[in-house]
mmCIF file of N, CA and C in Angstrom:
data_model
loop_
_atom_site.group_PDB
_atom_site.id
_atom_site.type_symbol
_atom_site.label_atom_id
_atom_site.label_comp_id
_atom_site.label_asym_id
_atom_site.label_seq_id
_atom_site.Cartn_x
_atom_site.Cartn_y
_atom_site.Cartn_z
ATOM 1 N N MET A 1 -6.066 9.054 -13.083
ATOM 2 C CA MET A 1 -4.753 8.594 -13.513
ATOM 3 C C MET A 1 -3.724 8.918 -12.417
ATOM 4 N N VAL A 2 -2.891 7.945 -12.105
ATOM 5 C CA VAL A 2 -1.876 8.094 -11.065
ATOM 6 C C VAL A 2 -0.598 8.632 -11.686
ATOM 7 N N PRO A 3 -0.056 9.725 -11.125
ATOM 8 C CA PRO A 3 1.196 10.250 -11.678
ATOM 9 C C PRO A 3 2.357 9.298 -11.393
ATOM 10 N N VAL A 4 3.254 9.188 -12.314
ATOM 11 C CA VAL A 4 4.426 8.334 -12.173
ATOM 12 C C VAL A 4 5.646 9.226 -12.001
ATOM 13 N N LEU A 5 6.394 8.963 -10.931
ATOM 14 C CA LEU A 5 7.601 9.753 -10.685
ATOM 15 C C LEU A 5 8.753 9.265 -11.543
ATOM 16 N N PRO A 6 9.592 10.166 -11.989
ATOM 17 C CA PRO A 6 10.784 9.739 -12.722
ATOM 18 C C PRO A 6 11.673 8.868 -11.830
ATOM 19 N N ALA A 7 12.392 7.962 -12.431
ATOM 20 C CA ALA A 7 13.219 7.000 -11.692
ATOM 21 C C ALA A 7 14.228 7.671 -10.776
ATOM 22 N N ASP A 8 14.749 8.827 -11.163
ATOM 23 C CA ASP A 8 15.776 9.470 -10.350
ATOM 24 C C ASP A 8 15.204 10.153 -9.096
ATOM 25 N N THR A 9 13.883 10.241 -8.945
ATOM 26 C CA THR A 9 13.296 10.835 -7.747
ATOM 27 C C THR A 9 12.840 9.781 -6.739
ATOM 28 N N TRP A 10 12.929 8.525 -7.105
ATOM 29 C CA TRP A 10 12.510 7.451 -6.205
ATOM 30 C C TRP A 10 13.575 7.199 -5.159
ATOM 31 N N ASN A 11 13.156 7.109 -3.913
ATOM 32 C CA ASN A 11 14.082 6.820 -2.817
ATOM 33 C C ASN A 11 13.872 5.390 -2.350
ATOM 34 N N PRO A 12 14.942 4.636 -2.160
ATOM 35 C CA PRO A 12 14.791 3.267 -1.672
ATOM 36 C C PRO A 12 14.256 3.278 -0.246
ATOM 37 N N PRO A 13 13.656 2.161 0.198
ATOM 38 C CA PRO A 13 13.151 2.109 1.575
ATOM 39 C C PRO A 13 14.297 2.241 2.563
ATOM 40 N N PRO A 14 14.005 2.717 3.765
ATOM 41 C CA PRO A 14 15.070 2.859 4.764
ATOM 42 C C PRO A 14 15.708 1.522 5.100
ATOM 43 N N ALA A 15 16.943 1.576 5.539
ATOM 44 C CA ALA A 15 17.702 0.359 5.837
ATOM 45 C C ALA A 15 17.061 -0.446 6.965
ATOM 46 N N TRP A 16 16.359 0.209 7.875
ATOM 47 C CA TRP A 16 15.755 -0.506 9.000
ATOM 48 C C TRP A 16 14.507 -1.274 8.618
ATOM 49 N N LEU A 17 13.968 -1.027 7.439
ATOM 50 C CA LEU A 17 12.720 -1.667 7.035
ATOM 51 C C LEU A 17 12.917 -3.176 6.920
ATOM 52 N N CYS A 18 12.113 -3.910 7.678
ATOM 53 C CA CYS A 18 12.203 -5.369 7.668
ATOM 54 C C CYS A 18 11.237 -5.919 6.628
ATOM 55 N N SER A 19 11.305 -7.205 6.409
ATOM 56 C CA SER A 19 10.369 -7.816 5.468
ATOM 57 C C SER A 19 8.988 -7.847 6.103
ATOM 58 N N ILE A 20 7.977 -7.846 5.282
ATOM 59 C CA ILE A 20 6.600 -7.863 5.782
ATOM 60 C C ILE A 20 6.329 -9.140 6.576
ATOM 61 N N GLU A 21 6.953 -10.243 6.170
ATOM 62 C CA GLU A 21 6.769 -11.504 6.883
ATOM 63 C C GLU A 21 7.317 -11.422 8.307
ATOM 64 N N GLU A 22 8.498 -10.810 8.453
ATOM 65 C CA GLU A 22 9.093 -10.651 9.790
ATOM 66 C C GLU A 22 8.193 -9.788 10.667
ATOM 67 N N TRP A 23 7.686 -8.705 10.083
ATOM 68 C CA TRP A 23 6.845 -7.782 10.836
ATOM 69 C C TRP A 23 5.552 -8.472 11.289
ATOM 70 N N ILE A 24 4.899 -9.171 10.370
ATOM 71 C CA ILE A 24 3.648 -9.853 10.699
ATOM 72 C C ILE A 24 3.881 -10.908 11.773
ATOM 73 N N GLU A 25 4.934 -11.686 11.634
ATOM 74 C CA GLU A 25 5.237 -12.725 12.617
ATOM 75 C C GLU A 25 5.481 -12.117 13.994
ATOM 76 N N ALA A 26 6.270 -11.051 14.042
ATOM 77 C CA ALA A 26 6.610 -10.427 15.326
ATOM 78 C C ALA A 26 5.390 -9.799 15.989
ATOM 79 N N THR A 27 4.586 -9.074 15.235
ATOM 80 C CA THR A 27 3.429 -8.398 15.825
ATOM 81 C C THR A 27 2.311 -9.388 16.174
ATOM 82 N N ASP A 28 2.139 -10.426 15.363
ATOM 83 C CA ASP A 28 1.145 -11.458 15.694
ATOM 84 C C ASP A 28 1.525 -12.188 16.976
ATOM 85 N N SER A 29 2.789 -12.519 17.109
ATOM 86 C CA SER A 29 3.258 -13.202 18.304
ATOM 87 C C SER A 29 3.070 -12.313 19.536
ATOM 88 N N LEU A 30 3.405 -11.041 19.400
ATOM 89 C CA LEU A 30 3.227 -10.091 20.495
ATOM 90 C C LEU A 30 1.758 -10.016 20.911
ATOM 91 N N ALA A 31 0.878 -9.854 19.943
ATOM 92 C CA ALA A 31 -0.557 -9.746 20.244
ATOM 93 C C ALA A 31 -1.089 -11.025 20.889
ATOM 94 N N THR A 32 -0.641 -12.165 20.414
ATOM 95 C CA THR A 32 -1.086 -13.446 20.967
ATOM 96 C C THR A 32 -0.678 -13.590 22.429
ATOM 97 N N HIS A 33 0.575 -13.272 22.722
ATOM 98 C CA HIS A 33 1.061 -13.425 24.097
ATOM 99 C C HIS A 33 0.425 -12.401 25.043
ATOM 100 N N VAL A 34 0.174 -11.185 24.562
ATOM 101 C CA VAL A 34 -0.520 -10.192 25.389
ATOM 102 C C VAL A 34 -1.922 -10.692 25.713
ATOM 103 N N ASN A 35 -2.621 -11.195 24.699
ATOM 104 C CA ASN A 35 -3.973 -11.709 24.900
ATOM 105 C C ASN A 35 -3.981 -12.876 25.891
ATOM 106 N N ASN A 36 -3.051 -13.814 25.733
ATOM 107 C CA ASN A 36 -2.973 -14.960 26.644
ATOM 108 C C ASN A 36 -2.709 -14.508 28.081
ATOM 109 N N ALA A 37 -1.776 -13.568 28.249
ATOM 110 C CA ALA A 37 -1.455 -13.071 29.593
ATOM 111 C C ALA A 37 -2.686 -12.431 30.233
ATOM 112 N N ASN A 38 -3.431 -11.647 29.450
ATOM 113 C CA ASN A 38 -4.645 -11.018 29.968
ATOM 114 C C ASN A 38 -5.690 -12.055 30.361
ATOM 115 N N GLU A 39 -5.871 -13.059 29.522
ATOM 116 C CA GLU A 39 -6.866 -14.101 29.817
ATOM 117 C C GLU A 39 -6.515 -14.879 31.083
ATOM 118 N N PHE A 40 -5.233 -15.225 31.236
ATOM 119 C CA PHE A 40 -4.822 -15.966 32.431
ATOM 120 C C PHE A 40 -4.982 -15.108 33.690
ATOM 121 N N ALA A 41 -4.633 -13.830 33.597
ATOM 122 C CA ALA A 41 -4.776 -12.948 34.756
ATOM 123 C C ALA A 41 -6.251 -12.777 35.115
ATOM 124 N N TYR A 42 -7.107 -12.640 34.114
ATOM 125 C CA TYR A 42 -8.545 -12.519 34.361
ATOM 126 C C TYR A 42 -9.090 -13.786 35.016
ATOM 127 N N THR A 43 -8.670 -14.937 34.499
ATOM 128 C CA THR A 43 -9.109 -16.209 35.069
ATOM 129 C C THR A 43 -8.650 -16.332 36.519
ATOM 130 N N ALA A 44 -7.448 -15.860 36.807
ATOM 131 C CA ALA A 44 -6.916 -15.936 38.175
ATOM 132 C C ALA A 44 -7.766 -15.134 39.147
ATOM 133 N N THR A 45 -8.366 -14.042 38.698
ATOM 134 C CA THR A 45 -9.155 -13.212 39.610
ATOM 135 C C THR A 45 -10.399 -13.931 40.118
ATOM 136 N N PHE A 46 -10.867 -14.928 39.363
ATOM 137 C CA PHE A 46 -12.056 -15.674 39.775
ATOM 138 C C PHE A 46 -11.721 -17.118 40.156
ATOM 139 N N GLY A 47 -10.453 -17.430 40.301
ATOM 140 C CA GLY A 47 -10.029 -18.796 40.573
ATOM 141 C C GLY A 47 -10.624 -19.411 41.820
ATOM 142 N N GLU A 48 -10.772 -18.622 42.865
ATOM 143 C CA GLU A 48 -11.301 -19.163 44.128
ATOM 144 C C GLU A 48 -12.805 -19.412 44.057
ATOM 145 N N TYR A 49 -13.493 -18.741 43.154
ATOM 146 C CA TYR A 49 -14.952 -18.848 43.084
ATOM 147 C C TYR A 49 -15.424 -19.940 42.131
ATOM 148 N N ASN A 50 -14.541 -20.424 41.285
ATOM 149 C CA ASN A 50 -14.910 -21.470 40.330
ATOM 150 C C ASN A 50 -14.980 -22.820 41.026
ATOM 151 N N PRO A 51 -15.823 -23.729 40.526
ATOM 152 C CA PRO A 51 -15.857 -25.080 41.101
ATOM 153 C C PRO A 51 -14.463 -25.722 41.023
ATOM 154 N N GLY A 52 -14.018 -26.268 42.121
ATOM 155 C CA GLY A 52 -12.684 -26.872 42.163
ATOM 156 C C GLY A 52 -11.582 -25.843 42.287
ATOM 157 N N GLY A 53 -11.960 -24.582 42.490
ATOM 158 C CA GLY A 53 -10.967 -23.508 42.581
ATOM 159 C C GLY A 53 -10.401 -23.392 43.974
ATOM 160 N N GLY A 54 -9.507 -22.475 44.122
ATOM 161 C CA GLY A 54 -8.866 -22.232 45.403
ATOM 162 C C GLY A 54 -7.620 -21.410 45.179
ATOM 163 N N LYS A 55 -6.879 -21.187 46.244
ATOM 164 C CA LYS A 55 -5.655 -20.399 46.127
ATOM 165 C C LYS A 55 -4.673 -21.026 45.147
ATOM 166 N N ASP A 56 -4.632 -22.349 45.124
ATOM 167 C CA ASP A 56 -3.698 -23.014 44.209
ATOM 168 C C ASP A 56 -4.061 -22.732 42.747
ATOM 169 N N GLN A 57 -5.357 -22.615 42.452
ATOM 170 C CA GLN A 57 -5.786 -22.297 41.087
ATOM 171 C C GLN A 57 -5.411 -20.856 40.731
ATOM 172 N N VAL A 58 -5.573 -19.956 41.695
ATOM 173 C CA VAL A 58 -5.199 -18.559 41.477
ATOM 174 C C VAL A 58 -3.702 -18.479 41.176
ATOM 175 N N GLU A 59 -2.898 -19.126 41.987
ATOM 176 C CA GLU A 59 -1.450 -19.115 41.795
ATOM 177 C C GLU A 59 -1.056 -19.746 40.463
ATOM 178 N N LYS A 60 -1.749 -20.814 40.092
ATOM 179 C CA LYS A 60 -1.457 -21.494 38.827
ATOM 180 C C LYS A 60 -1.672 -20.544 37.646
ATOM 181 N N TYR A 61 -2.810 -19.850 37.630
ATOM 182 C CA TYR A 61 -3.102 -18.959 36.507
ATOM 183 C C TYR A 61 -2.257 -17.692 36.527
ATOM 184 N N LEU A 62 -1.891 -17.228 37.708
ATOM 185 C CA LEU A 62 -0.969 -16.093 37.768
ATOM 186 C C LEU A 62 0.407 -16.484 37.237
ATOM 187 N N GLU A 63 0.822 -17.701 37.494
ATOM 188 C CA GLU A 63 2.096 -18.184 36.953
ATOM 189 C C GLU A 63 2.027 -18.303 35.431
ATOM 190 N N PHE A 64 0.897 -18.799 34.919
ATOM 191 C CA PHE A 64 0.716 -18.846 33.459
ATOM 192 C C PHE A 64 0.821 -17.443 32.868
ATOM 193 N N SER A 65 0.183 -16.477 33.536
ATOM 194 C CA SER A 65 0.208 -15.093 33.059
ATOM 195 C C SER A 65 1.625 -14.530 33.101
ATOM 196 N N ARG A 66 2.350 -14.819 34.170
ATOM 197 C CA ARG A 66 3.735 -14.335 34.292
ATOM 198 C C ARG A 66 4.612 -14.877 33.166
ATOM 199 N N LYS A 67 4.454 -16.168 32.852
ATOM 200 C CA LYS A 67 5.243 -16.774 31.771
ATOM 201 C C LYS A 67 4.905 -16.145 30.429
ATOM 202 N N GLU A 68 3.628 -15.857 30.226
ATOM 203 C CA GLU A 68 3.234 -15.191 28.974
ATOM 204 C C GLU A 68 3.831 -13.788 28.897
ATOM 205 N N MET A 69 3.899 -13.086 30.031
ATOM 206 C CA MET A 69 4.477 -11.739 30.035
ATOM 207 C C MET A 69 5.971 -11.770 29.732
ATOM 208 N N GLU A 70 6.650 -12.833 30.114
ATOM 209 C CA GLU A 70 8.056 -12.967 29.728
ATOM 210 C C GLU A 70 8.167 -13.076 28.202
ATOM 211 N N LEU A 71 7.231 -13.808 27.587
ATOM 212 C CA LEU A 71 7.218 -13.923 26.129
ATOM 213 C C LEU A 71 6.838 -12.591 25.481
ATOM 214 N N VAL A 72 5.958 -11.827 26.129
ATOM 215 C CA VAL A 72 5.604 -10.496 25.634
ATOM 216 C C VAL A 72 6.853 -9.621 25.595
ATOM 217 N N SER A 73 7.637 -9.678 26.648
ATOM 218 C CA SER A 73 8.866 -8.886 26.721
ATOM 219 C C SER A 73 9.813 -9.235 25.579
ATOM 220 N N THR A 74 9.970 -10.523 25.316
ATOM 221 C CA THR A 74 10.833 -10.971 24.216
ATOM 222 C C THR A 74 10.296 -10.491 22.875
ATOM 223 N N ASP A 75 8.980 -10.627 22.685
ATOM 224 C CA ASP A 75 8.368 -10.194 21.423
ATOM 225 C C ASP A 75 8.469 -8.688 21.230
ATOM 226 N N LEU A 76 8.280 -7.929 22.309
ATOM 227 C CA LEU A 76 8.374 -6.477 22.209
ATOM 228 C C LEU A 76 9.789 -6.052 21.837
ATOM 229 N N LYS A 77 10.786 -6.719 22.399
ATOM 230 C CA LYS A 77 12.175 -6.422 22.032
ATOM 231 C C LYS A 77 12.402 -6.689 20.548
ATOM 232 N N LYS A 78 11.805 -7.767 20.024
ATOM 233 C CA LYS A 78 11.933 -8.093 18.610
ATOM 234 C C LYS A 78 11.304 -6.994 17.738
ATOM 235 N N VAL A 79 10.117 -6.516 18.132
ATOM 236 C CA VAL A 79 9.461 -5.446 17.373
ATOM 237 C C VAL A 79 10.308 -4.175 17.412
ATOM 238 N N LEU A 80 10.841 -3.835 18.572
ATOM 239 C CA LEU A 80 11.690 -2.663 18.686
ATOM 240 C C LEU A 80 12.951 -2.804 17.832
ATOM 241 N N ASP A 81 13.520 -4.001 17.799
ATOM 242 C CA ASP A 81 14.695 -4.239 16.960
ATOM 243 C C ASP A 81 14.351 -4.056 15.485
ATOM 244 N N LEU A 82 13.190 -4.546 15.075
ATOM 245 C CA LEU A 82 12.777 -4.402 13.674
ATOM 246 C C LEU A 82 12.590 -2.937 13.297
ATOM 247 N N LEU A 83 12.225 -2.116 14.270
ATOM 248 C CA LEU A 83 12.042 -0.682 14.028
ATOM 249 C C LEU A 83 13.303 0.122 14.311
ATOM 250 N N SER A 84 14.367 -0.571 14.688
ATOM 251 C CA SER A 84 15.632 0.079 15.053
ATOM 252 C C SER A 84 15.451 1.081 16.183
ATOM 253 N N LEU A 85 14.646 0.717 17.151
ATOM 254 C CA LEU A 85 14.432 1.534 18.339
ATOM 255 C C LEU A 85 15.030 0.807 19.525
ATOM 256 N N SER A 86 15.569 1.565 20.459
ATOM 257 C CA SER A 86 16.126 0.918 21.641
ATOM 258 C C SER A 86 15.096 0.956 22.755
ATOM 259 N N PRO A 87 15.052 -0.105 23.592
ATOM 260 C CA PRO A 87 14.069 -0.136 24.691
ATOM 261 C C PRO A 87 14.378 0.884 25.761
#
């Protein structure tokens, strides 16, 4: 049996607590962009060795990775804002 606390001992959630939907959206977006950036950077390391590869392919995938990292930065700021933490 689970004990039930009297109503006067219950504390409301902290003011910084965001909705679960906001949290899930922010953290999912962050994880997605981190994963994409890692995949593009990994692909860039083998760009010259792949058929049709070359320096231009390496640069292309590094640019994709850089753009994803900009999105990671934006997403991380959003997560920090939801937690009321400053970067």
